[in-house]
Coordinates of C-alpha atoms and ligand atoms in Angstrom, one line a residue:
X216 CA -26.6 17.8 -22.0
X217 CA -29.2 15.4 -20.7
X218 CA -31.8 17.1 -18.5
X219 CA -31.3 16.1 -14.9
X220 CA -33.9 15.5 -12.3
X221 CA -33.6 16.7 -8.8
X222 CA -33.4 14.0 -6.1
X223 CA -37.0 12.9 -6.2
X224 CA -37.5 9.8 -4.2
X225 CA -38.9 6.7 -6.1
X226 CA -41.6 5.1 -4.1
X227 CA -43.3 1.8 -4.7
X228 CA -45.7 2.0 -1.7
X229 CA -47.9 4.8 -0.5
X230 CA -46.6 6.0 2.8
X231 CA -49.6 5.0 5.0
X232 CA -49.2 1.3 4.3
X233 CA -45.5 1.4 3.9
X234 CA -44.8 -0.5 7.1
X235 CA -47.2 -3.3 6.5
X236 CA -46.0 -3.7 2.9
X237 CA -42.4 -3.9 4.0
X238 CA -43.3 -6.5 6.6
X239 CA -45.1 -8.5 3.9
X240 CA -42.1 -8.4 1.6
X241 CA -39.8 -9.4 4.4
X242 CA -42.0 -12.2 5.4
X243 CA -42.0 -13.5 1.9
X244 CA -38.2 -13.4 1.8
X245 CA -37.9 -15.1 5.2
X246 CA -40.2 -17.9 4.1
X247 CA -38.0 -18.5 1.1
X248 CA -34.9 -18.6 3.3
X249 CA -36.6 -21.0 5.8
X250 CA -37.3 -23.4 3.0
X251 CA -33.6 -23.5 2.2
X252 CA -34.0 -22.6 -1.5
X253 CA -31.2 -20.1 -1.6
X254 CA -28.7 -22.5 0.1
X255 CA -28.4 -24.7 -3.0
X256 CA -25.2 -23.9 -4.9
X257 CA -27.0 -24.5 -8.2
X258 CA -29.7 -21.9 -7.2
X259 CA -27.0 -19.4 -6.2
X260 CA -25.2 -19.9 -9.5
X261 CA -28.4 -19.5 -11.5
X262 CA -29.2 -16.2 -9.8
X263 CA -25.7 -14.9 -10.3
X264 CA -25.9 -15.8 -14.0
X265 CA -29.2 -14.0 -14.2
X266 CA -27.7 -10.9 -12.6
X267 CA -24.9 -11.1 -15.1
X268 CA -27.4 -11.2 -17.9
X269 CA -29.1 -8.2 -16.5
X270 CA -25.8 -6.2 -16.7
X271 CA -25.1 -7.6 -20.2
X272 CA -28.5 -7.2 -21.8
X273 CA -29.1 -3.7 -20.4
X274 CA -25.8 -2.0 -20.8
X275 CA -27.2 0.9 -22.8
X276 CA -30.2 1.5 -20.5
X277 CA -27.8 1.5 -17.5
X278 CA -25.3 3.8 -19.2
X279 CA -28.2 6.2 -20.0
X280 CA -29.5 6.1 -16.4
X281 CA -26.1 7.0 -15.0
X282 CA -25.7 9.7 -17.5
X283 CA -29.0 11.2 -16.3
X284 CA -28.0 10.9 -12.6
X285 CA -24.4 12.2 -12.8
X286 CA -23.7 12.9 -16.5
X287 CA -21.4 9.9 -16.0
X288 CA -19.3 9.3 -19.1
X289 CA -20.1 6.0 -20.9
X290 CA -16.5 4.8 -20.3
X291 CA -16.8 5.3 -16.5
X292 CA -20.2 3.7 -16.4
X293 CA -19.0 0.6 -18.3
X294 CA -15.6 0.2 -16.7
X295 CA -16.3 1.2 -13.1
X296 CA -19.9 0.0 -12.8
X297 CA -21.3 -2.5 -15.3
X298 CA -18.1 -4.4 -16.1
X299 CA -17.1 -4.2 -12.5
X300 CA -20.2 -6.2 -11.5
X301 CA -19.9 -8.6 -14.4
X302 CA -16.3 -9.3 -13.3
X303 CA -17.4 -9.7 -9.7
X304 CA -19.9 -12.3 -10.8
X305 CA -17.4 -14.1 -13.0
X306 CA -15.0 -14.3 -10.0
X307 CA -17.8 -15.6 -7.8
X308 CA -18.9 -18.3 -10.3
X309 CA -15.3 -19.5 -10.8
X310 CA -14.7 -19.8 -7.0
X311 CA -18.1 -20.5 -5.5
X312 CA -17.6 -24.3 -5.1
X313 CA -14.2 -23.8 -3.5
X314 CA -15.3 -21.0 -1.1
X315 CA -18.4 -22.8 -0.1
X316 CA -16.6 -26.1 0.7
X317 CA -15.6 -27.0 4.3
X318 CA -12.3 -25.4 5.3
X319 CA -10.4 -28.0 7.3
X320 CA -8.3 -26.6 10.2
X321 CA -5.4 -27.9 12.3
X322 CA -6.2 -29.4 15.7
X323 CA -4.5 -30.6 18.9
X324 CA -3.3 -34.2 19.5
X325 CA -6.4 -35.3 21.5
X326 CA -8.5 -34.8 18.4
X327 CA -6.0 -36.4 16.1
X328 CA -8.4 -38.7 14.3
X329 CA -11.4 -36.3 14.4
X330 CA -12.2 -33.6 11.9
X331 CA -12.4 -29.8 12.6
X332 CA -13.6 -27.5 9.9
X333 CA -15.3 -24.2 9.1
X334 CA -18.7 -24.4 7.5
X335 CA -19.9 -21.2 5.8
X336 CA -23.6 -20.7 6.2
X337 CA -25.7 -17.8 5.0
X338 CA -26.9 -15.3 7.6
X339 CA -30.4 -15.2 6.2
X340 CA -32.1 -11.9 5.4
X341 CA -29.7 -9.2 4.4
X342 CA -30.4 -5.5 4.0
X343 CA -28.2 -3.7 1.4
X344 CA -28.3 0.1 1.4
X345 CA -26.4 1.6 -1.6
X346 CA -25.0 5.1 -2.3
X347 CA -25.5 7.4 -5.3
X348 CA -21.9 8.1 -6.5
X349 CA -21.5 4.6 -8.1
X350 CA -25.1 3.8 -8.1
X351 CA -24.8 0.4 -9.8
X352 CA -21.6 -0.9 -8.4
X353 CA -22.3 0.0 -4.7
X354 CA -25.8 -1.5 -4.9
X355 CA -25.1 -4.7 -6.9
X356 CA -21.6 -5.6 -5.7
X357 CA -22.8 -6.3 -2.1
X358 CA -25.7 -8.2 -3.7
X359 CA -23.4 -10.5 -5.6
X360 CA -21.7 -11.4 -2.3
X361 CA -25.1 -11.9 -0.6
X362 CA -26.4 -14.2 -3.3
X363 CA -23.2 -16.2 -3.6
X364 CA -23.3 -16.8 0.2
X365 CA -26.9 -18.0 0.0
X366 CA -28.8 -15.2 1.6
X367 CA -32.1 -13.5 0.7
X368 CA -31.9 -9.7 0.4
X369 CA -33.7 -6.4 0.5
X370 CA -31.9 -3.9 -1.7
X371 CA -32.3 -0.2 -1.2
X372 CA -30.6 2.0 -3.8
X373 CA -29.9 5.6 -3.1
X374 CA -32.7 8.1 -3.8
X375 CA -30.0 10.7 -5.0
X376 CA -29.4 8.7 -8.2
X377 CA -33.1 8.2 -9.1
X378 CA -32.7 7.2 -12.7
X379 CA -30.5 4.2 -11.9
X380 CA -32.7 3.4 -8.9
X381 CA -35.8 3.3 -11.2
X382 CA -34.0 1.1 -13.8
X383 CA -32.9 -1.3 -11.1
X384 CA -36.5 -1.4 -9.8
X385 CA -37.8 -2.3 -13.3
X386 CA -35.0 -4.8 -14.2
X387 CA -34.3 -6.8 -11.0
X388 CA -37.6 -8.6 -10.9
X389 CA -37.3 -9.6 -14.5
X390 CA -34.0 -11.4 -13.8
X391 CA -33.9 -12.4 -10.2
X392 CA -36.2 -14.6 -8.1
X393 CA -38.7 -12.2 -6.5
X394 CA -39.3 -14.6 -3.7
X395 CA -35.6 -14.2 -2.6
X396 CA -34.6 -10.6 -3.6
X397 CA -36.7 -7.5 -3.3
X398 CA -35.7 -4.0 -4.3
X399 CA -37.3 -1.2 -2.4
X400 CA -36.8 2.4 -3.5
X401 CA -37.2 5.5 -1.4
X402 CA -35.5 8.2 0.7
X403 CA -34.9 8.8 4.3
X404 CA -38.5 8.0 5.5
X405 CA -38.6 4.7 3.6
X406 CA -35.1 3.7 4.8
X407 CA -36.1 4.7 8.4
X408 CA -39.2 2.5 8.1
X409 CA -37.1 -0.4 6.6
X410 CA -34.6 -0.2 9.4
X411 CA -37.4 -0.9 11.9
X412 CA -37.6 -4.5 10.6
X413 CA -35.2 -7.2 11.9
X414 CA -32.5 -8.4 9.5
X415 CA -29.7 -11.0 9.9
X416 CA -27.1 -8.7 8.3
X417 CA -27.0 -5.0 7.2
X418 CA -24.6 -3.7 4.6
X419 CA -24.5 0.0 4.3
X420 CA -22.5 2.4 2.0
X421 CA -22.6 6.1 2.6
X422 CA -21.5 8.8 4.9
X423 CA -20.3 8.3 8.5
X424 CA -23.1 10.3 10.1
X425 CA -25.8 8.0 8.6
X426 CA -23.5 5.1 9.4
X427 CA -24.2 5.8 13.0
X428 CA -28.0 5.8 12.5
X429 CA -27.6 2.4 10.8
X430 CA -25.5 1.1 13.6
X431 CA -28.1 2.3 16.2
X432 CA -30.9 0.5 14.3
X433 CA -28.9 -2.7 14.0
X434 CA -28.1 -2.6 17.8
X435 CA -31.8 -3.2 18.6
X436 CA -31.5 -6.8 17.4
X437 CA -27.7 -7.1 17.7
X438 CA -27.6 -7.4 13.9
X439 CA -24.1 -7.7 12.4
X440 CA -23.2 -4.9 10.0
X441 CA -20.7 -3.7 7.4
X442 CA -20.3 0.1 7.1
X443 CA -18.6 1.2 4.0
X444 CA -18.0 4.9 4.8
X445 CA -15.8 7.7 3.6
X446 CA -13.7 10.6 4.8
X447 CA -10.7 12.5 3.7
X448 CA -8.1 10.3 1.9
X449 CA -4.7 12.0 2.0
X450 CA -1.9 11.8 -0.5
X451 CA 1.7 12.5 0.2
X452 CA 3.8 13.4 -2.9
X453 CA 7.5 12.9 -2.2
X454 CA 10.3 14.7 -4.1
X455 CA 12.1 13.0 -7.0
X456 CA 9.2 10.8 -8.3
X457 CA 8.4 10.9 -12.0
X458 CA 6.2 13.9 -11.7
X459 CA 4.5 13.5 -15.0
X460 CA 3.3 9.9 -14.3
X461 CA 2.5 10.8 -10.7
X462 CA 0.4 13.8 -11.8
X463 CA -1.5 11.8 -14.4
X464 CA -2.4 9.1 -11.9
X465 CA -3.4 11.6 -9.2
X466 CA -5.5 13.7 -11.5
X467 CA -7.3 10.7 -12.9
X468 CA -8.1 9.4 -9.4
X469 CA -9.3 12.8 -8.2
X470 CA -11.4 13.8 -11.2
X471 CA -13.0 10.5 -12.2
X472 CA -16.7 10.9 -11.5
X473 CA -16.0 14.6 -10.8
X474 CA -14.3 13.7 -7.5
X475 CA -17.3 11.9 -6.1
X476 CA -15.4 8.8 -5.3
X477 CA -15.1 7.5 -1.8
X478 CA -11.4 6.7 -2.3
X479 CA -10.5 9.8 -4.4
X480 CA -7.4 11.5 -3.0
X481 CA -8.9 14.3 -1.0
X482 CA -5.8 16.6 -0.5
X483 CA -2.1 16.6 -1.3
X484 CA 0.7 17.1 1.2
X485 CA 4.1 18.0 -0.4
X486 CA 6.9 20.4 -0.2
X487 CA 6.5 24.0 -1.7
X488 CA 8.9 23.1 -4.4
X489 CA 6.9 19.9 -5.4
X490 CA 3.7 21.9 -5.2
X491 CA 5.0 24.3 -8.0
X492 CA 6.1 21.4 -10.1
X493 CA 2.8 19.6 -9.7
X494 CA 0.7 22.6 -10.5
X495 CA 2.7 23.3 -13.7
X496 CA 2.3 19.7 -14.8
X497 CA -1.3 19.5 -13.8
X498 CA -2.6 22.3 -16.0
X499 CA -0.9 20.6 -19.0
X500 CA -2.3 17.2 -18.2
X501 CA -5.8 18.5 -17.4
X502 CA -6.0 20.2 -20.9
X503 CA -4.9 16.9 -22.3
X504 CA -7.7 15.0 -20.4
X505 CA -10.6 17.5 -20.8
X506 CA -9.5 20.0 -23.5
X507 CA -9.2 23.8 -23.0
X508 CA -12.8 24.1 -21.7
X509 CA -13.7 21.1 -19.5
X510 CA -17.3 22.1 -19.5
X511 CA -17.5 20.9 -23.1
X512 CA -15.8 17.6 -22.4
X513 CA -18.0 14.5 -22.5
X514 CA -15.6 12.8 -20.1
X515 CA -16.4 14.9 -17.0
X516 CA -19.3 14.0 -14.8
X517 CA -21.4 16.5 -12.9
X518 CA -22.2 17.1 -9.3
X519 CA -25.1 15.0 -8.2
X520 CA -27.4 17.8 -7.1
X521 CA -27.6 21.5 -6.2
X522 CA -27.1 20.9 -2.5
X523 CA -23.8 19.2 -3.0
X524 CA -22.9 21.7 -5.8
X525 CA -23.4 24.6 -3.3
X526 CA -21.5 22.8 -0.6
X527 CA -18.4 22.3 -2.8
X528 CA -18.5 25.8 -4.2
X529 CA -18.4 27.2 -0.7
X530 CA -15.2 25.2 -0.1
X531 CA -13.5 27.1 -2.9
X532 CA -14.3 30.6 -1.6
X533 CA -11.4 32.3 0.1
X534 CA -8.9 29.8 -1.3
X535 CA -6.0 30.4 -3.8
X536 CA -7.3 28.8 -7.0
X537 CA -4.5 28.0 -9.4
X538 CA -6.3 25.7 -11.8
X539 CA -10.0 25.8 -12.7
X540 CA -12.4 27.3 -10.2
X541 CA -15.3 27.7 -12.7
X542 CA -18.8 26.6 -12.0
X543 CA -22.2 26.7 -13.7
X544 CA -25.1 26.1 -11.3
X545 CA -27.8 25.1 -13.8
X546 CA -25.6 22.2 -14.9
X547 CA -24.1 21.4 -11.5
X548 CA -20.8 21.8 -13.3
X549 CA -17.6 22.5 -11.4
X550 CA -14.3 22.5 -13.4
X551 CA -11.4 20.4 -12.1
X552 CA -9.9 22.8 -9.5
X553 CA -6.6 22.9 -7.7
X554 CA -6.0 25.1 -4.7
X555 CA -2.5 26.0 -3.5
X556 CA -0.9 27.0 -0.2
X557 CA -3.9 25.6 1.7
X558 CA -3.6 25.6 5.5
X559 CA -4.7 22.7 7.7
X560 CA -7.1 25.1 9.4
X561 CA -8.9 26.1 6.1
X562 CA -12.6 25.0 5.8
X563 CA -11.7 22.8 2.8
X564 CA -9.6 20.7 5.1
X565 CA -12.5 20.1 7.5
X566 CA -14.7 17.6 5.9
X567 CA -14.5 15.2 2.9
X568 CA -14.6 17.3 -0.3
X569 CA -16.4 14.7 -2.5
X570 CA -16.0 16.9 -5.6
X571 CA -13.5 18.0 -8.2
X572 CA -11.5 20.2 -5.9
X573 CA -7.9 19.3 -5.0
X574 CA -6.2 21.3 -2.2
X575 CA -2.4 21.2 -1.8
X576 CA -1.1 21.7 1.7
X577 CA 2.7 22.5 1.8
X578 CA 4.6 20.6 4.4
X579 CA 8.3 20.7 5.5
X580 CA 8.9 16.9 5.4
X581 CA 7.6 13.4 5.7
X582 CA 7.2 13.7 9.5
X583 CA 5.0 16.8 9.3
X584 CA 2.9 15.0 6.7
X585 CA 2.5 12.0 8.9
X586 CA 1.6 14.1 11.9
X587 CA -1.1 15.9 9.9
X588 CA -2.6 12.6 8.7
X589 CA -2.5 11.2 12.2
X590 CA -4.2 14.2 13.6
X591 CA -7.4 13.4 11.5
X592 CA -9.8 10.5 11.4
X593 CA -8.4 7.3 10.0
X594 CA -9.0 7.5 6.2
X595 CA -10.5 4.9 3.8
X596 CA -7.4 5.1 1.7
X597 CA -4.0 6.6 2.1
X598 CA -1.8 7.4 -0.9
X599 CA 1.9 7.8 -1.1
X600 CA 4.0 8.7 -4.1
X601 CA 7.6 7.9 -3.4
X602 CA 10.4 5.6 -4.6
X603 CA 12.2 5.4 -1.3
X604 CA 11.6 2.2 0.6
X605 CA 12.3 3.8 3.9
X606 CA 9.6 6.4 3.3
X607 CA 7.1 3.7 2.2
X608 CA 8.0 1.7 5.4
X609 CA 7.6 4.7 7.6
X610 CA 4.1 5.5 6.2
X611 CA 3.1 1.9 6.4
X612 CA 4.1 1.5 10.1
X613 CA 3.2 4.9 11.5
X614 CA -0.2 5.6 9.9
X615 CA -3.5 3.7 10.0
X616 CA -6.0 3.6 7.1
X617 CA -8.5 1.2 5.4
X618 CA -6.0 0.7 2.5
X619 CA -2.6 2.0 1.5
X620 CA -1.7 2.6 -2.1
X621 CA 1.8 3.5 -3.3
X622 CA 2.4 5.4 -6.5
X623 CA -1.2 5.2 -7.8
X624 CA -4.7 6.1 -6.8
X625 CA -8.0 4.3 -6.7
X626 CA -6.9 1.2 -8.7
X627 CA -6.3 -0.9 -5.6
X628 CA -10.0 -1.4 -5.3
X629 CA -10.0 -3.2 -8.6
X630 CA -7.9 -6.0 -7.1
X631 CA -10.4 -8.3 -5.6
X632 CA -7.9 -10.4 -3.7
X633 CA -7.5 -7.3 -1.5
X634 CA -10.1 -6.6 1.1
X635 CA -11.9 -3.3 0.6
X636 CA -13.2 -1.4 3.7
X637 CA -12.4 1.3 6.2
X638 CA -11.2 1.6 9.7
X639 CA -12.6 3.8 12.5
X640 CA -14.6 6.7 11.0
X641 CA -14.1 5.3 7.5
X642 CA -16.0 2.1 8.2
X643 CA -16.0 -1.4 9.5
X644 CA -15.9 -4.7 7.7
X645 CA -14.7 -5.4 4.2
X646 CA -15.8 -6.9 0.9
X647 CA -14.8 -7.7 -2.7
X648 CA -14.0 -11.2 -4.0
X649 CA -13.6 -13.8 -1.3
X650 CA -14.1 -11.1 1.3
X651 CA -17.6 -10.5 0.0
X652 CA -18.4 -14.2 0.3
X653 CA -17.1 -14.3 3.8
X654 CA -18.8 -11.0 4.8
X655 CA -22.2 -12.5 4.0
X656 CA -21.4 -15.9 5.5
X657 CA -21.4 -17.0 9.1
X658 CA -18.3 -19.0 9.8
X659 CA -19.7 -21.9 11.7
X660 CA -17.1 -23.9 13.7
X661 CA -17.5 -27.6 13.4
X662 CA -15.9 -30.5 15.4
X663 CA -16.9 -34.0 14.3
X664 CA -15.6 -36.7 16.7
X665 CA -15.5 -40.4 16.4
X666 CA -15.7 -43.1 19.1
X667 CA -12.1 -44.3 18.9
X668 CA -11.5 -46.0 22.3
X669 CA -7.7 -45.1 22.4
X670 CA -8.4 -41.5 21.9
X671 CA -11.3 -41.6 24.4
X672 CA -8.8 -42.9 26.9
X673 CA -6.6 -39.8 26.3
X674 CA -9.7 -37.6 26.4
X675 CA -11.0 -39.2 29.6
X676 CA -8.4 -37.1 31.5
X677 CA -11.0 -34.3 31.5
X678 CA -13.6 -36.3 33.5
X679 CA -14.0 -36.1 37.3
X680 CA -12.8 -37.2 39.7
X681 CA -10.2 -34.5 39.0
X682 CA -6.6 -35.1 40.2
X683 CA -3.4 -33.1 39.8
X684 CA -1.9 -35.9 37.8
X685 CA -4.8 -35.8 35.3
X686 CA -4.6 -32.0 35.2
X687 CA -0.8 -32.0 34.4
X688 CA -1.2 -34.7 31.7
X689 CA -4.0 -32.8 30.1
X690 CA -2.1 -29.6 30.1
X691 CA 0.9 -31.3 28.5
X692 CA -1.3 -32.8 25.7
X693 CA -3.0 -29.5 25.0
X694 CA 0.1 -27.3 25.2
X695 CA 0.7 -25.2 22.1
X696 CA 3.9 -26.1 20.4
X697 CA 5.8 -24.7 17.5
X698 CA 5.6 -27.2 14.6
X699 CA 9.1 -28.9 14.6
X700 CA 8.8 -29.9 10.9
X701 CA 9.5 -27.4 8.2
X702 CA 6.7 -26.4 5.7
X703 CA 6.2 -29.1 3.1
X704 CA 7.3 -32.0 5.3
X705 CA 4.2 -34.1 4.7
X706 CA 4.7 -33.9 0.9
X707 CA 8.4 -35.0 1.3
X708 CA 7.3 -37.9 3.5
X709 CA 4.6 -39.0 1.1
X710 CA 7.0 -38.8 -1.8
X711 CA 9.7 -40.9 0.0
X712 CA 7.0 -43.4 1.1
X713 CA 5.9 -43.7 -2.6
X714 CA 9.4 -44.5 -3.7
X715 CA 9.9 -47.1 -0.9
X716 CA 6.6 -48.7 -1.8
X717 CA 7.5 -48.9 -5.5
X718 CA 10.9 -50.5 -4.7
X719 CA 9.3 -53.0 -2.2
X720 CA 6.6 -54.0 -4.8
X721 CA 9.3 -54.6 -7.5
X722 CA 11.3 -56.8 -5.1
X723 CA 8.2 -58.8 -4.2
X724 CA 7.4 -59.3 -7.9
X725 CA 11.0 -60.3 -8.7
X726 CA 11.0 -62.7 -5.7
X727 CA 7.8 -64.3 -6.9
X728 CA 9.0 -64.5 -10.5
X729 CA 6.6 -61.9 -11.8
X730 CA 9.5 -59.9 -13.4
X731 CA 13.0 -61.0 -14.3
X732 CA 15.2 -57.9 -13.7
X733 CA 15.3 -54.6 -11.8
X734 CA 15.1 -51.6 -14.1
X735 CA 17.4 -48.6 -13.6
X736 CA 18.2 -47.2 -11.0
X737 CA 17.6 -50.3 -8.9
X738 CA 20.0 -52.8 -10.6
Ligands
NAD197 P1 -26.5 8.8 0.1 O1 -27.1 10.1 0.4 O2 -26.8 8.1 -1.2 O3 -26.8 7.9 1.4 C1 -26.5 6.5 1.3 C2 -27.8 5.7 1.7 O4 -28.2 6.1 3.0 C3 -29.0 6.0 0.8 O5 -29.5 4.8 0.4 C4 -29.9 6.8 1.7 O6 -31.3 6.5 1.4 C5 -29.6 6.4 3.1 N1 -29.8 7.4 4.0 C6 -29.5 8.7 3.9 N2 -29.9 9.4 5.1 C7 -30.4 8.4 5.9 C8 -31.0 8.5 7.2 N3 -31.1 9.6 7.9 N4 -31.5 7.3 7.7 C9 -31.4 6.2 7.0 N5 -30.9 6.1 5.8 C10 -30.4 7.2 5.2 O7 -25.0 8.8 0.1 P2 -24.0 9.8 0.9 O8 -24.1 9.5 2.4 O9 -24.1 11.2 0.5 O10 -22.7 9.1 0.3 C11 -21.5 9.8 0.3 C12 -20.6 9.3 1.4 O11 -20.5 7.9 1.2 C13 -19.2 9.8 1.3 O12 -18.8 10.0 2.6 C14 -18.4 8.7 0.6 O13 -17.1 8.7 0.9 C15 -19.1 7.5 1.2 N6 -19.0 6.4 0.3 C16 -18.3 5.3 0.7 C17 -18.1 4.2 -0.1 C18 -17.3 3.0 0.4 O14 -17.3 2.0 -0.4 N7 -16.6 3.1 1.5 C19 -18.6 4.3 -1.4 C20 -19.3 5.4 -1.8 C21 -19.5 6.4 -1.0

């Protein structure tokens, strides 16, 4: 196996002049933004294409770096990180013109001949702080949104995935405009120093406790933020689903990246009977996935460092292990592990596991499962395996979570027409696809009026001297009304008007001797 480095922080600047260096970098980026360079759509496309090339030209180097950081299998590095970013960029390039165009809105009658629209403008200087578990995806995907929306950005990868952080530090300046985008590596002291500067937007991915630190720092300048956090994502497994397919989908979502996925199902709630069926099926499928000894499998990642390794091992102690439970400290290896008959009061049920350990908590029924879920912080994702519509509806309406995925795990985040983000302790804000573009854009409301004297007459009701009569008329004009016309009415009207115009023109031509007869259907 590749030799792994402990979480050494990667520094560009010596500590003593860190603050002044950061201020210098930030000034440079602010100057670029002030000159409006990043606002041009052509420039944004050019930078996105350059980022795409970075991911294309350096696939091998990136795969190697993620192998060093997490023993991430090539398949996972390519599919979940490199190709994820390339696809993100493809989507942005396809839609950029459309998303950046003015979005016209409906308006009240007084503004009938004026225009109202939303103009998306970049915030300015953005700080992106990435996490280690998907070190490329979680650092570059927000950057794709920031570039597309026309911002300049400071990018801070996680120090716990130092190999990927170093590769990004080397590659980014070779592809992106250094006057607009600066990567700064480092750990807590560097991030703390960076957070002292003023930004126009902060995008953070990581744990909720650090999320609070980020929010406090942002408050100083009332900086808007997105917090992509984590927590325990529950899974309810109903009776009478196809247990083999369900089991495959659950185990894949749990053990991809050795369970170090923010939306990995954290624990299973199901009946005792389903628990037995699941365990029986799981041991079979796990040997299919990783062979008889998962330690020898090239498809299983490792725990990021010894601290996390120790934390996860402690969670297994005093639990009933029915599958796996093996660990090797030197390799930070923990085998895919399943715990049965777990109680809600057990230590493993306290905090997010973020490792390859899957506890099963037996429950009587759907109501008990819902009440357990609702007794905890609102999760980033909630999973339900059921074929019954009434159960699906019940979960949807009586639980709250960042996302809700029925009969699969994790894959919902690959759908970029869906917003990705948490609620409450699992985060605030959302991104992916158009949501990324909107996250990094200020939605400026625009009203453009004209000097039409008739409408000015209507609008003059607002001017003093005020009278009750003026007030009543104005209220009547502004009153919200349900649209009396069904959807599509304007198209029908235009179509009918088109036909009438054609008929009239023909009659005029016939009358003037231009044509001699009326073609079908008008004769
Ligand atoms: P981490 O240790 O890599 O920290 C994330 C970032 O925060 C790093 O860049 C780090 O330098 C910075 N940081 C850490 N401590 C700091 C401090 N005291 N002050 C300022 N900055 C600090 O990642 P982590 O927090 O271990 O990540 C794991 C957590 O992130 C889990 O809870 C997981 O669920 C969550 N997560 C969420 C998402 C999501 O998209 N919602 C994605 C991945 C991970």
